[in-house]
């Protein structure tokens, strides 16, 4: 199990104090050995061709022996091939190894980072952490794989080639490598400079990441204040600095390269001069000279590799240290209790002279002494800034006390593990955090976090009850109604949804007909688009959208043969003309396009098209398509821009019948009948058999319309007037659904609502309710609420207070930081804080009678 | 279907029709054509059947209504009772809720359909958007609305005073009389 390994590792060196090579040497020794073996083999295949070169010239060519030439050439090419293959293997193994080590490094570092105390994150900016965990680690990963193999290979090849050269000519060898030591002096000097710049670059990049991170998090403020210039200026400084740093880094880097190249070309110069002289004088064979030159070239490769390795090592060391340095903070509490089971608390809390001082020396709490009995409900009140939140965080082990003692059921809180705390204590923070994902994910977060299944996933009934308790039902219902439910999700619920539709259409008939124009296959629909009137359904694969209809062969044939194409283009043209005449000067304001099939973004295109046409009718296919689109989007009952010829209505309904009968083969008779037979369950059961193969879903009463929202499906028609309140209808419908126990299905769907990044798609109140529900779902004897209901309206606050008072009474110890004092009477005891100390305590009545600070506070609100 | 003649037969006819309908209302009598057309374009037709509530006292206001057809009663709710104030038809005093164009408030009266009615509604948002485009028209529009409001007020007060029992009357004493009495 994962947790076991973590425990074992906590015995060895702390993550942040390990050296870079610790990671490399710790594991994967087998692979590294294999790598070494392959490298040695490859070395042989790299030297071997050199020897062949010498023999080809000195023996085969010299003796004019063709047989020998073929043999040597064959061996030569074979060796070259094998050298290539081994090189490929080395690269692959190196990269895989590097990434493996990187993976371990990242996992363990993240494990460490997550546990760092809250105080650490007060100072640490998120951008730094993100930059360190992602890009900075990546660049180390590349180095890791070759960290051992490369130097070994390089040194060995260097020695082998030098040795080979030495056998050919000791003198030449000594001369040609005599320049190398020079490099050993110059290059480290340059490298030192490089390292310094590199450190600065890392710091600048992190600062830049922080600026970006903050800008994105605060994008609301930036837009609201139009603070674009200000933010850009903040960023510009970093961009400039990074540019100048990178420039200087590159100067140094290419300086090193330049030095390298220079030294490299001096070698052959010496060789040609002296080697040539020796060869002319017959002291050296031509073959040997060629081999020597090749060898010299080869010997330079490992040398260069060593230099590069040196640079990479320096670079990686710098980065690595920069990363580990920032996270080198001690973790305050173990995750699991060592050597005992998780403690089950009764809920007694005892504080003795507790003090809390922050690093800067400011004392936030001093001498707090309080005894809270199991199941007692206490309130913490006081001015803002008096330390209430700090005290709550101390009790939840989120802060570590500086002095005094805090005991839970007699256990010292400092000795308890995170598992002990999370099993027993639930905390609702003042500013709760909502994770990206669905509402369901967020509600079950605490429960799922208890990894070993110590807390079972709550039953559906409990989730529903909690949602009602915290007043989230309305919100989640709305999310459910407005969601387009995926096909697979609909299948098991379809019958129930259709039952709901039936209730709305038949049982709430009067309200319904007032606000909704039902989808009736035989009638023209005034409040639906002409497209819906024609197609009267949707394709699951997305055929027959307004955009694609003009390219659809079947549709165009139908429209042309009925003469509708012409009529629709004319209608579209009329819409475009009137719109342009009317809105000519304000084509940029989206407001004026709300009652128009044209969108403000399209205005310019239609404008130029209409100008171009003058009085002519459009002829070009693409122009006609444009106007056809407008007509297809036209809703006669809602778009005031033109009126439609009534004759067109019947032409459209006729075309609809042809389309349904002949093109998509929907039996209109059955479709319409559905309305009456709807209630008979058998009819519904019949459908799924051929459901699989169908692509087209017509607006038939027995069909679920997959591309529409749930609400659209329940209403099964278009709303007649947007401004008429359909709230009434929906409320009545919900009451009816409740009676038949159908509401939970909608809530279930609503729970899958995606809350967006950090709950962006929820209101402040909704976020808080989700956080409260999350805490209520978690079991545990102690519940700490830090102004948990502060951003809710009074009714909701009162409702939640009631749940706490009634449902949790005798079951949980409650510590509630409360701002609204009228919510405090139901608490057993109230503690009043001021400037980090408790100045009063007692029941509501006692404190009021005492006429002290609490009395004053209560009076002033 | 009027096929194949000029392609631009109906161009604008519909908006002209609504515009000329709007022209009958005192509020729009001096409004230039191009502005009136925008009103026509942005107005929305609503239908209510007899007995339905069109405006509910206490709800936030956001639009005014013009009666195209039918009869509407204006009532005042007090202590859960409705007190009749005024009947409106398409001919006289043929609109209501005009103050909603100028300000946001909660309706201080209710409006009910007496017969089946067809209304045209204009939202405050549309009113504001139109005058962003034609700021010079704004003072005139405000004046028109205020005059309409005064006419309505006079009408309602007349009705109330006519129906107030004599005993409930309280004479308005003139201040100067008062002072002379006491001295
Ligand atoms: N980490 C910290 N470093 C410095 N000051 C802090 C820190 N945390 C909180 N404070 C300060 O401590 C005081 C108490 O904060 P807090 O407990 O949040 O008050 P309350 O919840 O009563 O409004 C405040 O003045 C706040 O500025
Ligand atoms: Mg606080």
PDB file of N, CA and C in Angstrom, chain A residues 736-797:
ATOM      1  N   UNK A 736     -45.575  18.885  -7.610  1.00  0.00           N
ATOM      2  CA  UNK A 736     -46.142  17.629  -8.105  1.00  0.00           C
ATOM      3  C   UNK A 736     -45.078  16.530  -8.120  1.00  0.00           C
ATOM      4  N   UNK A 737     -43.871  16.896  -8.529  1.00  0.00           N
ATOM      5  CA  UNK A 737     -42.791  15.897  -8.572  1.00  0.00           C
ATOM      6  C   UNK A 737     -42.476  15.390  -7.170  1.00  0.00           C
ATOM      7  N   UNK A 738     -42.523  16.317  -6.228  1.00  0.00           N
ATOM      8  CA  UNK A 738     -42.220  15.922  -4.860  1.00  0.00           C
ATOM      9  C   UNK A 738     -43.219  14.877  -4.391  1.00  0.00           C
ATOM     10  N   UNK A 739     -44.472  15.115  -4.734  1.00  0.00           N
ATOM     11  CA  UNK A 739     -45.502  14.168  -4.313  1.00  0.00           C
ATOM     12  C   UNK A 739     -45.212  12.774  -4.872  1.00  0.00           C
ATOM     13  N   UNK A 740     -44.690  12.738  -6.066  1.00  0.00           N
ATOM     14  CA  UNK A 740     -44.422  11.418  -6.660  1.00  0.00           C
ATOM     15  C   UNK A 740     -42.972  10.981  -6.442  1.00  0.00           C
ATOM     16  N   UNK A 741     -42.271  11.681  -5.589  1.00  0.00           N
ATOM     17  CA  UNK A 741     -40.868  11.344  -5.278  1.00  0.00           C
ATOM     18  C   UNK A 741     -40.001  11.314  -6.531  1.00  0.00           C
ATOM     19  N   UNK A 742     -40.172  12.309  -7.366  1.00  0.00           N
ATOM     20  CA  UNK A 742     -39.375  12.358  -8.585  1.00  0.00           C
ATOM     21  C   UNK A 742     -38.263  13.403  -8.497  1.00  0.00           C
ATOM     22  N   UNK A 743     -38.363  14.271  -7.467  1.00  0.00           N
ATOM     23  CA  UNK A 743     -37.432  15.393  -7.391  1.00  0.00           C
ATOM     24  C   UNK A 743     -35.986  14.946  -7.258  1.00  0.00           C
ATOM     25  N   UNK A 744     -35.786  13.866  -6.513  1.00  0.00           N
ATOM     26  CA  UNK A 744     -34.411  13.415  -6.285  1.00  0.00           C
ATOM     27  C   UNK A 744     -33.679  13.084  -7.590  1.00  0.00           C
ATOM     28  N   UNK A 745     -34.442  12.672  -8.594  1.00  0.00           N
ATOM     29  CA  UNK A 745     -33.790  12.364  -9.879  1.00  0.00           C
ATOM     30  C   UNK A 745     -33.182  13.639 -10.465  1.00  0.00           C
ATOM     31  N   UNK A 746     -33.926  14.736 -10.342  1.00  0.00           N
ATOM     32  CA  UNK A 746     -33.411  16.002 -10.890  1.00  0.00           C
ATOM     33  C   UNK A 746     -32.210  16.459 -10.074  1.00  0.00           C
ATOM     34  N   UNK A 747     -32.303  16.287  -8.763  1.00  0.00           N
ATOM     35  CA  UNK A 747     -31.170  16.680  -7.921  1.00  0.00           C
ATOM     36  C   UNK A 747     -29.939  15.863  -8.278  1.00  0.00           C
ATOM     37  N   UNK A 748     -30.169  14.583  -8.520  1.00  0.00           N
ATOM     38  CA  UNK A 748     -29.062  13.716  -8.922  1.00  0.00           C
ATOM     39  C   UNK A 748     -28.360  14.264 -10.149  1.00  0.00           C
ATOM     40  N   UNK A 749     -29.150  14.708 -11.103  1.00  0.00           N
ATOM     41  CA  UNK A 749     -28.579  15.282 -12.314  1.00  0.00           C
ATOM     42  C   UNK A 749     -27.850  16.584 -11.978  1.00  0.00           C
ATOM     43  N   UNK A 750     -28.476  17.387 -11.113  1.00  0.00           N
ATOM     44  CA  UNK A 750     -27.880  18.663 -10.726  1.00  0.00           C
ATOM     45  C   UNK A 750     -26.566  18.495  -9.988  1.00  0.00           C
ATOM     46  N   UNK A 751     -26.424  17.376  -9.292  1.00  0.00           N
ATOM     47  CA  UNK A 751     -25.176  17.135  -8.559  1.00  0.00           C
ATOM     48  C   UNK A 751     -24.000  16.964  -9.512  1.00  0.00           C
ATOM     49  N   UNK A 752     -24.304  16.643 -10.743  1.00  0.00           N
ATOM     50  CA  UNK A 752     -23.234  16.494 -11.725  1.00  0.00           C
ATOM     51  C   UNK A 752     -22.862  17.808 -12.385  1.00  0.00           C
ATOM     52  N   UNK A 753     -23.452  18.895 -11.908  1.00  0.00           N
ATOM     53  CA  UNK A 753     -23.122  20.211 -12.450  1.00  0.00           C
ATOM     54  C   UNK A 753     -21.653  20.515 -12.198  1.00  0.00           C
ATOM     55  N   UNK A 754     -20.990  20.946 -13.254  1.00  0.00           N
ATOM     56  CA  UNK A 754     -19.572  21.258 -13.114  1.00  0.00           C
ATOM     57  C   UNK A 754     -19.396  22.681 -12.586  1.00  0.00           C
ATOM     58  N   UNK A 755     -18.738  22.810 -11.446  1.00  0.00           N
ATOM     59  CA  UNK A 755     -18.692  24.109 -10.779  1.00  0.00           C
ATOM     60  C   UNK A 755     -17.645  25.055 -11.362  1.00  0.00           C
ATOM     61  N   UNK A 756     -16.898  24.580 -12.339  1.00  0.00           N
ATOM     62  CA  UNK A 756     -15.900  25.451 -12.965  1.00  0.00           C
ATOM     63  C   UNK A 756     -14.640  25.546 -12.115  1.00  0.00           C
ATOM     64  N   UNK A 757     -13.691  26.288 -12.634  1.00  0.00           N
ATOM     65  CA  UNK A 757     -12.411  26.402 -11.942  1.00  0.00           C
ATOM     66  C   UNK A 757     -12.606  27.056 -10.573  1.00  0.00           C
ATOM     67  N   UNK A 758     -12.243  26.376  -9.539  1.00  0.00           N
ATOM     68  CA  UNK A 758     -12.383  26.838  -8.155  1.00  0.00           C
ATOM     69  C   UNK A 758     -13.803  27.302  -7.828  1.00  0.00           C
ATOM     70  N   UNK A 759     -14.773  26.652  -8.436  1.00  0.00           N
ATOM     71  CA  UNK A 759     -16.168  26.982  -8.125  1.00  0.00           C
ATOM     72  C   UNK A 759     -16.624  28.303  -8.710  1.00  0.00           C
ATOM     73  N   UNK A 760     -15.963  28.721  -9.782  1.00  0.00           N
ATOM     74  CA  UNK A 760     -16.291  29.996 -10.410  1.00  0.00           C
ATOM     75  C   UNK A 760     -17.742  30.121 -10.841  1.00  0.00           C
ATOM     76  N   UNK A 761     -18.350  28.990 -11.144  1.00  0.00           N
ATOM     77  CA  UNK A 761     -19.718  29.060 -11.646  1.00  0.00           C
ATOM     78  C   UNK A 761     -20.746  29.014 -10.517  1.00  0.00           C
ATOM     79  N   UNK A 762     -20.271  29.094  -9.282  1.00  0.00           N
ATOM     80  CA  UNK A 762     -21.193  29.145  -8.146  1.00  0.00           C
ATOM     81  C   UNK A 762     -21.160  30.544  -7.549  1.00  0.00           C
ATOM     82  N   UNK A 763     -22.280  30.937  -6.930  1.00  0.00           N
ATOM     83  CA  UNK A 763     -22.280  32.220  -6.240  1.00  0.00           C
ATOM     84  C   UNK A 763     -21.578  32.033  -4.891  1.00  0.00           C
ATOM     85  N   UNK A 764     -21.258  33.138  -4.236  1.00  0.00           N
ATOM     86  CA  UNK A 764     -20.583  33.063  -2.942  1.00  0.00           C
ATOM     87  C   UNK A 764     -21.372  32.217  -1.958  1.00  0.00           C
ATOM     88  N   UNK A 765     -22.685  32.457  -1.929  1.00  0.00           N
ATOM     89  CA  UNK A 765     -23.533  31.709  -1.009  1.00  0.00           C
ATOM     90  C   UNK A 765     -23.558  30.225  -1.338  1.00  0.00           C
ATOM     91  N   UNK A 766     -23.636  29.935  -2.630  1.00  0.00           N
ATOM     92  CA  UNK A 766     -23.664  28.524  -3.032  1.00  0.00           C
ATOM     93  C   UNK A 766     -22.380  27.814  -2.635  1.00  0.00           C
ATOM     94  N   UNK A 767     -21.262  28.512  -2.823  1.00  0.00           N
ATOM     95  CA  UNK A 767     -19.986  27.908  -2.437  1.00  0.00           C
ATOM     96  C   UNK A 767     -20.002  27.553  -0.953  1.00  0.00           C
ATOM     97  N   UNK A 768     -20.485  28.533  -0.154  1.00  0.00           N
ATOM     98  CA  UNK A 768     -20.467  28.297   1.271  1.00  0.00           C
ATOM     99  C   UNK A 768     -21.395  27.134   1.644  1.00  0.00           C
ATOM    100  N   UNK A 769     -22.538  27.073   0.970  1.00  0.00           N
ATOM    101  CA  UNK A 769     -23.452  25.976   1.269  1.00  0.00           C
ATOM    102  C   UNK A 769     -22.836  24.633   0.903  1.00  0.00           C
ATOM    103  N   UNK A 770     -22.133  24.604  -0.227  1.00  0.00           N
ATOM    104  CA  UNK A 770     -21.478  23.353  -0.620  1.00  0.00           C
ATOM    105  C   UNK A 770     -20.460  22.954   0.444  1.00  0.00           C
ATOM    106  N   UNK A 771     -19.710  23.946   0.927  1.00  0.00           N
ATOM    107  CA  UNK A 771     -18.696  23.642   1.942  1.00  0.00           C
ATOM    108  C   UNK A 771     -19.352  23.130   3.222  1.00  0.00           C
ATOM    109  N   UNK A 772     -20.485  23.713   3.585  1.00  0.00           N
ATOM    110  CA  UNK A 772     -21.162  23.270   4.800  1.00  0.00           C
ATOM    111  C   UNK A 772     -21.695  21.851   4.616  1.00  0.00           C
ATOM    112  N   UNK A 773     -22.295  21.612   3.454  1.00  0.00           N
ATOM    113  CA  UNK A 773     -22.816  20.270   3.185  1.00  0.00           C
ATOM    114  C   UNK A 773     -21.683  19.251   3.211  1.00  0.00           C
ATOM    115  N   UNK A 774     -20.543  19.638   2.655  1.00  0.00           N
ATOM    116  CA  UNK A 774     -19.383  18.746   2.651  1.00  0.00           C
ATOM    117  C   UNK A 774     -19.003  18.367   4.081  1.00  0.00           C
ATOM    118  N   UNK A 775     -19.024  19.367   4.960  1.00  0.00           N
ATOM    119  CA  UNK A 775     -18.653  19.108   6.351  1.00  0.00           C
ATOM    120  C   UNK A 775     -19.727  18.291   7.070  1.00  0.00           C
ATOM    121  N   UNK A 776     -20.983  18.581   6.776  1.00  0.00           N
ATOM    122  CA  UNK A 776     -22.064  17.847   7.441  1.00  0.00           C
ATOM    123  C   UNK A 776     -22.061  16.372   7.050  1.00  0.00           C
ATOM    124  N   UNK A 777     -21.612  16.095   5.829  1.00  0.00           N
ATOM    125  CA  UNK A 777     -21.603  14.708   5.370  1.00  0.00           C
ATOM    126  C   UNK A 777     -20.501  13.898   6.039  1.00  0.00           C
ATOM    127  N   UNK A 778     -19.503  14.602   6.527  1.00  0.00           N
ATOM    128  CA  UNK A 778     -18.392  13.896   7.142  1.00  0.00           C
ATOM    129  C   UNK A 778     -18.752  13.589   8.583  1.00  0.00           C
ATOM    130  N   UNK A 779     -18.410  12.393   9.029  1.00  0.00           N
ATOM    131  CA  UNK A 779     -18.702  12.070  10.415  1.00  0.00           C
ATOM    132  C   UNK A 779     -17.497  12.387  11.268  1.00  0.00           C
ATOM    133  N   UNK A 780     -17.759  12.764  12.497  1.00  0.00           N
ATOM    134  CA  UNK A 780     -16.660  13.142  13.365  1.00  0.00           C
ATOM    135  C   UNK A 780     -17.262  13.812  14.580  1.00  0.00           C
ATOM    136  N   UNK A 781     -16.556  13.751  15.693  1.00  0.00           N
ATOM    137  CA  UNK A 781     -17.177  14.218  16.919  1.00  0.00           C
ATOM    138  C   UNK A 781     -17.057  15.711  17.129  1.00  0.00           C
ATOM    139  N   UNK A 782     -16.129  16.346  16.445  1.00  0.00           N
ATOM    140  CA  UNK A 782     -15.935  17.776  16.670  1.00  0.00           C
ATOM    141  C   UNK A 782     -16.150  18.537  15.367  1.00  0.00           C
ATOM    142  N   UNK A 783     -17.003  19.541  15.420  1.00  0.00           N
ATOM    143  CA  UNK A 783     -17.248  20.354  14.224  1.00  0.00           C
ATOM    144  C   UNK A 783     -16.854  21.796  14.531  1.00  0.00           C
ATOM    145  N   UNK A 784     -15.937  22.329  13.756  1.00  0.00           N
ATOM    146  CA  UNK A 784     -15.502  23.709  13.953  1.00  0.00           C
ATOM    147  C   UNK A 784     -15.988  24.530  12.770  1.00  0.00           C
ATOM    148  N   UNK A 785     -16.733  25.571  13.056  1.00  0.00           N
ATOM    149  CA  UNK A 785     -17.268  26.391  11.967  1.00  0.00           C
ATOM    150  C   UNK A 785     -16.760  27.823  12.119  1.00  0.00           C
ATOM    151  N   UNK A 786     -16.010  28.299  11.142  1.00  0.00           N
ATOM    152  CA  UNK A 786     -15.479  29.652  11.225  1.00  0.00           C
ATOM    153  C   UNK A 786     -16.330  30.573  10.368  1.00  0.00           C
ATOM    154  N   UNK A 787     -17.252  31.255  10.994  1.00  0.00           N
ATOM    155  CA  UNK A 787     -18.197  32.123  10.276  1.00  0.00           C
ATOM    156  C   UNK A 787     -18.724  31.408   9.036  1.00  0.00           C
ATOM    157  N   UNK A 788     -19.140  30.170   9.255  1.00  0.00           N
ATOM    158  CA  UNK A 788     -19.484  29.306   8.127  1.00  0.00           C
ATOM    159  C   UNK A 788     -20.661  29.826   7.334  1.00  0.00           C
ATOM    160  N   UNK A 789     -21.546  30.561   7.969  1.00  0.00           N
ATOM    161  CA  UNK A 789     -22.748  30.976   7.256  1.00  0.00           C
ATOM    162  C   UNK A 789     -22.748  32.466   6.932  1.00  0.00           C
ATOM    163  N   UNK A 790     -21.574  33.095   7.101  1.00  0.00           N
ATOM    164  CA  UNK A 790     -21.548  34.563   7.018  1.00  0.00           C
ATOM    165  C   UNK A 790     -22.041  35.127   5.695  1.00  0.00           C
ATOM    166  N   UNK A 791     -21.787  34.428   4.576  1.00  0.00           N
ATOM    167  CA  UNK A 791     -22.213  35.053   3.319  1.00  0.00           C
ATOM    168  C   UNK A 791     -23.585  34.550   2.857  1.00  0.00           C
ATOM    169  N   UNK A 792     -24.362  33.989   3.771  1.00  0.00           N
ATOM    170  CA  UNK A 792     -25.707  33.545   3.399  1.00  0.00           C
ATOM    171  C   UNK A 792     -26.740  34.559   3.868  1.00  0.00           C
ATOM    172  N   UNK A 793     -27.927  34.485   3.277  1.00  0.00           N
ATOM    173  CA  UNK A 793     -28.990  35.381   3.729  1.00  0.00           C
ATOM    174  C   UNK A 793     -29.501  34.916   5.097  1.00  0.00           C
ATOM    175  N   UNK A 794     -30.244  35.782   5.760  1.00  0.00           N
ATOM    176  CA  UNK A 794     -30.657  35.503   7.135  1.00  0.00           C
ATOM    177  C   UNK A 794     -31.433  34.202   7.284  1.00  0.00           C
ATOM    178  N   UNK A 795     -32.346  33.958   6.337  1.00  0.00           N
ATOM    179  CA  UNK A 795     -33.153  32.745   6.447  1.00  0.00           C
ATOM    180  C   UNK A 795     -32.272  31.505   6.385  1.00  0.00           C
ATOM    181  N   UNK A 796     -31.364  31.485   5.426  1.00  0.00           N
ATOM    182  CA  UNK A 796     -30.498  30.319   5.300  1.00  0.00           C
ATOM    183  C   UNK A 796     -29.642  30.148   6.542  1.00  0.00           C
ATOM    184  N   UNK A 797     -29.120  31.258   7.050  1.00  0.00           N
ATOM    185  CA  UNK A 797     -28.295  31.181   8.258  1.00  0.00           C
ATOM    186  C   UNK A 797     -29.080  30.549   9.385  1.00  0.00           C
TER     187      UNK A 797
END
